CSV table of C-alpha atoms in Angstrom, one decimal:
chain,number,residue,atom,x,y,z
A,635,MET,CA,20.9,-52.0,-43.3
A,636,ALA,CA,19.6,-48.5,-43.5
A,637,GLY,CA,22.9,-47.1,-44.8
A,638,ALA,CA,23.5,-50.0,-47.3
A,639,SER,CA,23.2,-49.5,-51.0
A,640,THR,CA,21.3,-51.9,-53.2
A,641,ASP,CA,24.5,-53.3,-54.5
A,642,GLU,CA,25.8,-53.9,-51.0
A,643,VAL,CA,22.6,-55.8,-50.1
A,644,TYR,CA,22.9,-57.9,-53.2
A,645,ALA,CA,26.6,-58.6,-52.5
A,646,ALA,CA,25.7,-59.7,-48.9
A,647,MET,CA,22.9,-62.0,-50.3
A,648,ASP,CA,25.4,-63.5,-52.8
A,649,TRP,CA,27.9,-64.1,-49.9
A,650,LEU,CA,25.2,-65.9,-47.9
A,651,LEU,CA,24.1,-68.0,-50.8
A,652,ASP,CA,27.6,-69.2,-51.4
A,653,ARG,CA,27.7,-70.4,-47.8
A,654,GLN,CA,24.1,-71.5,-47.4
A,655,ASP,CA,24.7,-75.3,-47.1
A,656,GLY,CA,27.4,-74.8,-44.5
A,657,ILE,CA,25.4,-72.4,-42.5
A,658,GLU,CA,22.3,-74.7,-42.6
A,659,LYS,CA,24.4,-77.7,-41.6
A,660,GLN,CA,25.7,-75.8,-38.5
A,661,LEU,CA,22.2,-74.6,-37.6
A,662,THR,CA,20.8,-78.1,-38.1
A,663,ALA,CA,23.5,-79.6,-35.8
A,664,ARG,CA,22.8,-76.9,-33.2
A,665,HIS,CA,19.0,-77.1,-33.2
A,666,LEU,CA,17.9,-80.5,-34.5
A,667,ALA,CA,20.6,-83.0,-33.3
A,668,PRO,CA,19.3,-85.6,-30.9
A,669,GLY,CA,21.2,-84.2,-27.9
A,670,VAL,CA,19.5,-80.8,-28.2
A,671,ASN,CA,16.2,-82.0,-29.7
A,672,PRO,CA,15.3,-85.2,-27.8
A,673,GLY,CA,11.7,-85.0,-29.1
A,674,ARG,CA,13.1,-85.1,-32.7
A,675,MET,CA,10.6,-82.5,-33.8
A,676,ALA,CA,11.0,-80.2,-36.8
A,677,LEU,CA,8.4,-77.8,-38.2
A,678,PHE,CA,8.0,-77.2,-41.9
A,679,ASP,CA,5.9,-74.6,-43.8
A,680,LEU,CA,5.6,-73.2,-47.3
A,681,SER,CA,4.6,-69.7,-48.1
A,682,SER,CA,4.5,-67.3,-51.0
A,683,SER,CA,5.1,-63.7,-51.8
A,684,TRP,CA,3.9,-61.9,-54.9
A,685,VAL,CA,6.5,-60.4,-57.2
A,686,THR,CA,6.5,-57.1,-59.1
A,687,GLY,CA,8.9,-56.5,-62.0
A,688,ARG,CA,10.0,-58.6,-64.9
A,689,CYS,CA,13.4,-60.1,-64.0
A,690,CYS,CA,12.7,-62.8,-61.5
A,691,GLU,CA,13.4,-66.2,-63.0
A,692,LEU,CA,11.4,-67.9,-60.2
A,693,ALA,CA,8.3,-65.8,-60.6
A,694,ALA,CA,5.3,-67.8,-61.8
A,695,ARG,CA,1.6,-67.9,-61.2
A,696,GLY,CA,0.5,-70.4,-58.7
A,697,TYR,CA,-1.8,-70.9,-55.6
A,698,SER,CA,-1.8,-67.4,-53.9
A,699,ARG,CA,-1.9,-67.7,-50.1
A,700,ASP,CA,-2.3,-63.9,-49.8
A,701,GLY,CA,-5.1,-63.3,-52.2
A,702,LYS,CA,-3.1,-61.8,-55.1
A,703,LYS,CA,-4.7,-64.0,-57.8
A,704,GLY,CA,-3.2,-63.5,-61.2
A,705,CYS,CA,0.0,-62.1,-59.9
A,706,GLU,CA,3.4,-63.9,-60.3
A,707,GLN,CA,4.9,-65.1,-57.0
A,708,ILE,CA,7.8,-67.0,-55.5
A,709,GLU,CA,7.4,-69.8,-53.0
A,710,TYR,CA,9.7,-70.3,-50.0
A,711,ALA,CA,9.9,-73.1,-47.6
A,712,ILE,CA,11.3,-72.9,-44.1
A,713,LEU,CA,12.4,-75.7,-41.7
A,714,THR,CA,12.5,-74.8,-38.0
A,715,ASP,CA,13.2,-76.4,-34.7
A,716,ILE,CA,10.3,-76.8,-32.3
A,717,GLU,CA,10.9,-73.3,-30.9
A,718,GLY,CA,10.5,-71.8,-34.4
A,719,ARG,CA,14.2,-71.0,-35.0
A,720,PRO,CA,14.9,-71.3,-38.7
A,721,VAL,CA,17.5,-73.9,-39.7
A,722,ALA,CA,17.0,-74.1,-43.4
A,723,VAL,CA,15.2,-72.3,-46.2
A,724,ARG,CA,14.5,-73.1,-49.8
A,725,VAL,CA,13.1,-70.9,-52.6
A,726,PHE,CA,11.0,-72.3,-55.4
A,727,PRO,CA,9.2,-71.1,-58.5
A,728,GLY,CA,5.8,-69.6,-57.7
A,729,ASN,CA,3.9,-72.6,-59.1
A,730,THR,CA,5.5,-75.2,-56.8
A,731,ALA,CA,3.0,-77.3,-55.0
A,732,ASP,CA,3.4,-78.0,-51.2
A,733,PRO,CA,4.1,-81.8,-51.6
A,734,THR,CA,7.0,-81.0,-54.0
A,735,ALA,CA,8.6,-78.6,-51.6
A,736,PHE,CA,8.1,-81.1,-48.7
A,737,SER,CA,9.8,-83.8,-50.7
A,738,GLU,CA,12.8,-81.6,-51.4
A,739,ILE,CA,13.2,-80.6,-47.7
A,740,VAL,CA,13.0,-84.3,-46.7
A,741,THR,CA,15.8,-85.1,-49.2
A,742,ALA,CA,17.9,-82.2,-47.9
A,743,MET,CA,17.4,-83.4,-44.3
A,744,ARG,CA,18.6,-86.8,-45.2
A,745,ASP,CA,21.3,-86.1,-47.8
A,746,THR,CA,22.6,-82.6,-46.9
A,747,PHE,CA,22.1,-82.5,-43.1
A,748,ALA,CA,22.6,-86.2,-42.4
A,749,LEU,CA,19.4,-86.4,-40.4
A,750,ASP,CA,17.5,-89.6,-40.4
A,751,ASN,CA,15.3,-89.6,-37.4
A,752,LEU,CA,12.8,-86.7,-37.1
A,753,VAL,CA,9.1,-86.0,-36.6
A,754,LEU,CA,8.0,-83.7,-39.3
A,755,VAL,CA,5.0,-81.4,-38.6
A,756,GLY,CA,3.2,-80.0,-41.7
A,757,ASP,CA,-0.3,-79.0,-42.8
A,758,ARG,CA,-2.7,-81.2,-44.7
A,759,GLY,CA,-1.8,-79.7,-48.1
A,760,MET,CA,1.8,-80.7,-47.6
A,761,ILE,CA,1.9,-84.1,-45.9
A,762,THR,CA,-0.4,-86.0,-48.3
A,763,SER,CA,-1.0,-89.7,-48.7
A,764,ALA,CA,1.7,-89.8,-51.4
A,765,ARG,CA,4.2,-88.0,-49.1
A,766,ILE,CA,3.4,-90.4,-46.3
A,767,THR,CA,4.0,-93.4,-48.6
A,768,ALA,CA,7.4,-91.8,-49.6
A,769,LEU,CA,8.2,-91.4,-45.8
A,770,ARG,CA,7.3,-95.0,-45.2
A,771,GLU,CA,9.6,-96.0,-48.1
A,772,LEU,CA,12.4,-94.0,-46.5
A,773,GLY,CA,11.7,-95.9,-43.2
A,774,GLU,CA,12.1,-99.2,-45.0
A,775,ALA,CA,15.5,-97.9,-46.1
A,776,GLY,CA,16.5,-97.2,-42.5
A,777,THR,CA,15.5,-93.6,-42.2
A,778,GLY,CA,13.0,-92.9,-39.4
A,779,PHE,CA,10.9,-89.9,-40.4
A,780,ASP,CA,7.6,-89.8,-38.6
A,781,TRP,CA,4.9,-87.2,-39.2
A,782,ILE,CA,2.1,-85.1,-37.7
A,783,THR,CA,-0.5,-83.5,-39.9
A,784,ALA,CA,-4.2,-82.6,-40.1
A,785,LEU,CA,-7.0,-84.2,-42.0
A,786,ARG,CA,-8.1,-82.8,-45.3
A,787,ALA,CA,-11.7,-84.0,-45.1
A,788,ARG,CA,-13.7,-86.9,-43.7
A,789,ARG,CA,-11.5,-89.9,-43.5
A,790,SER,CA,-12.2,-93.1,-45.3
A,791,PRO,CA,-11.0,-96.4,-43.6
A,792,ASP,CA,-8.2,-96.5,-46.2
A,793,SER,CA,-6.8,-93.1,-45.2
A,794,PRO,CA,-3.3,-92.9,-43.7
A,795,PRO,CA,-3.2,-91.9,-40.1
A,796,THR,CA,-2.5,-88.3,-39.2
A,797,THR,CA,0.5,-89.3,-37.1
A,798,GLY,CA,2.8,-92.1,-37.9
A,799,ARG,CA,6.0,-93.9,-37.6
A,800,CYS,CA,8.1,-95.0,-40.5
A,801,ARG,CA,9.9,-97.8,-38.8
């Protein structure tokens, strides 16, 4: 890329964007299908990068993971196999909350990638009680998404479990 012009880099990114769904479907089949991923594990994380300039339609102020409070940022979510190989990525406005991004990737896994039986691993800000309820509802509809997460704080007896099955 050292010899590529800015226009050439943007053209390559446009080319990839036009083919993103197809590329991700192939990567998902290669790395998350039951035959190659018998443990059914997928890792998901959301991060942010601060933005300079004035022309990014996704730039917004939100929770800054890198301490740049008051700066506009973008959010990006990544879904990987258990080895950490990326299979899908989504970019969101900078003020997108973790649960919103998590819901979108679950929908993409079910609708775009035709996956219906995975264990999702995410942090405690992402897999909230509301997201667990949504996963359970998907389970009632025949989709088997299980989860592993951490506790936010001291648990009450009514708290959902940190691991679970949706079947």
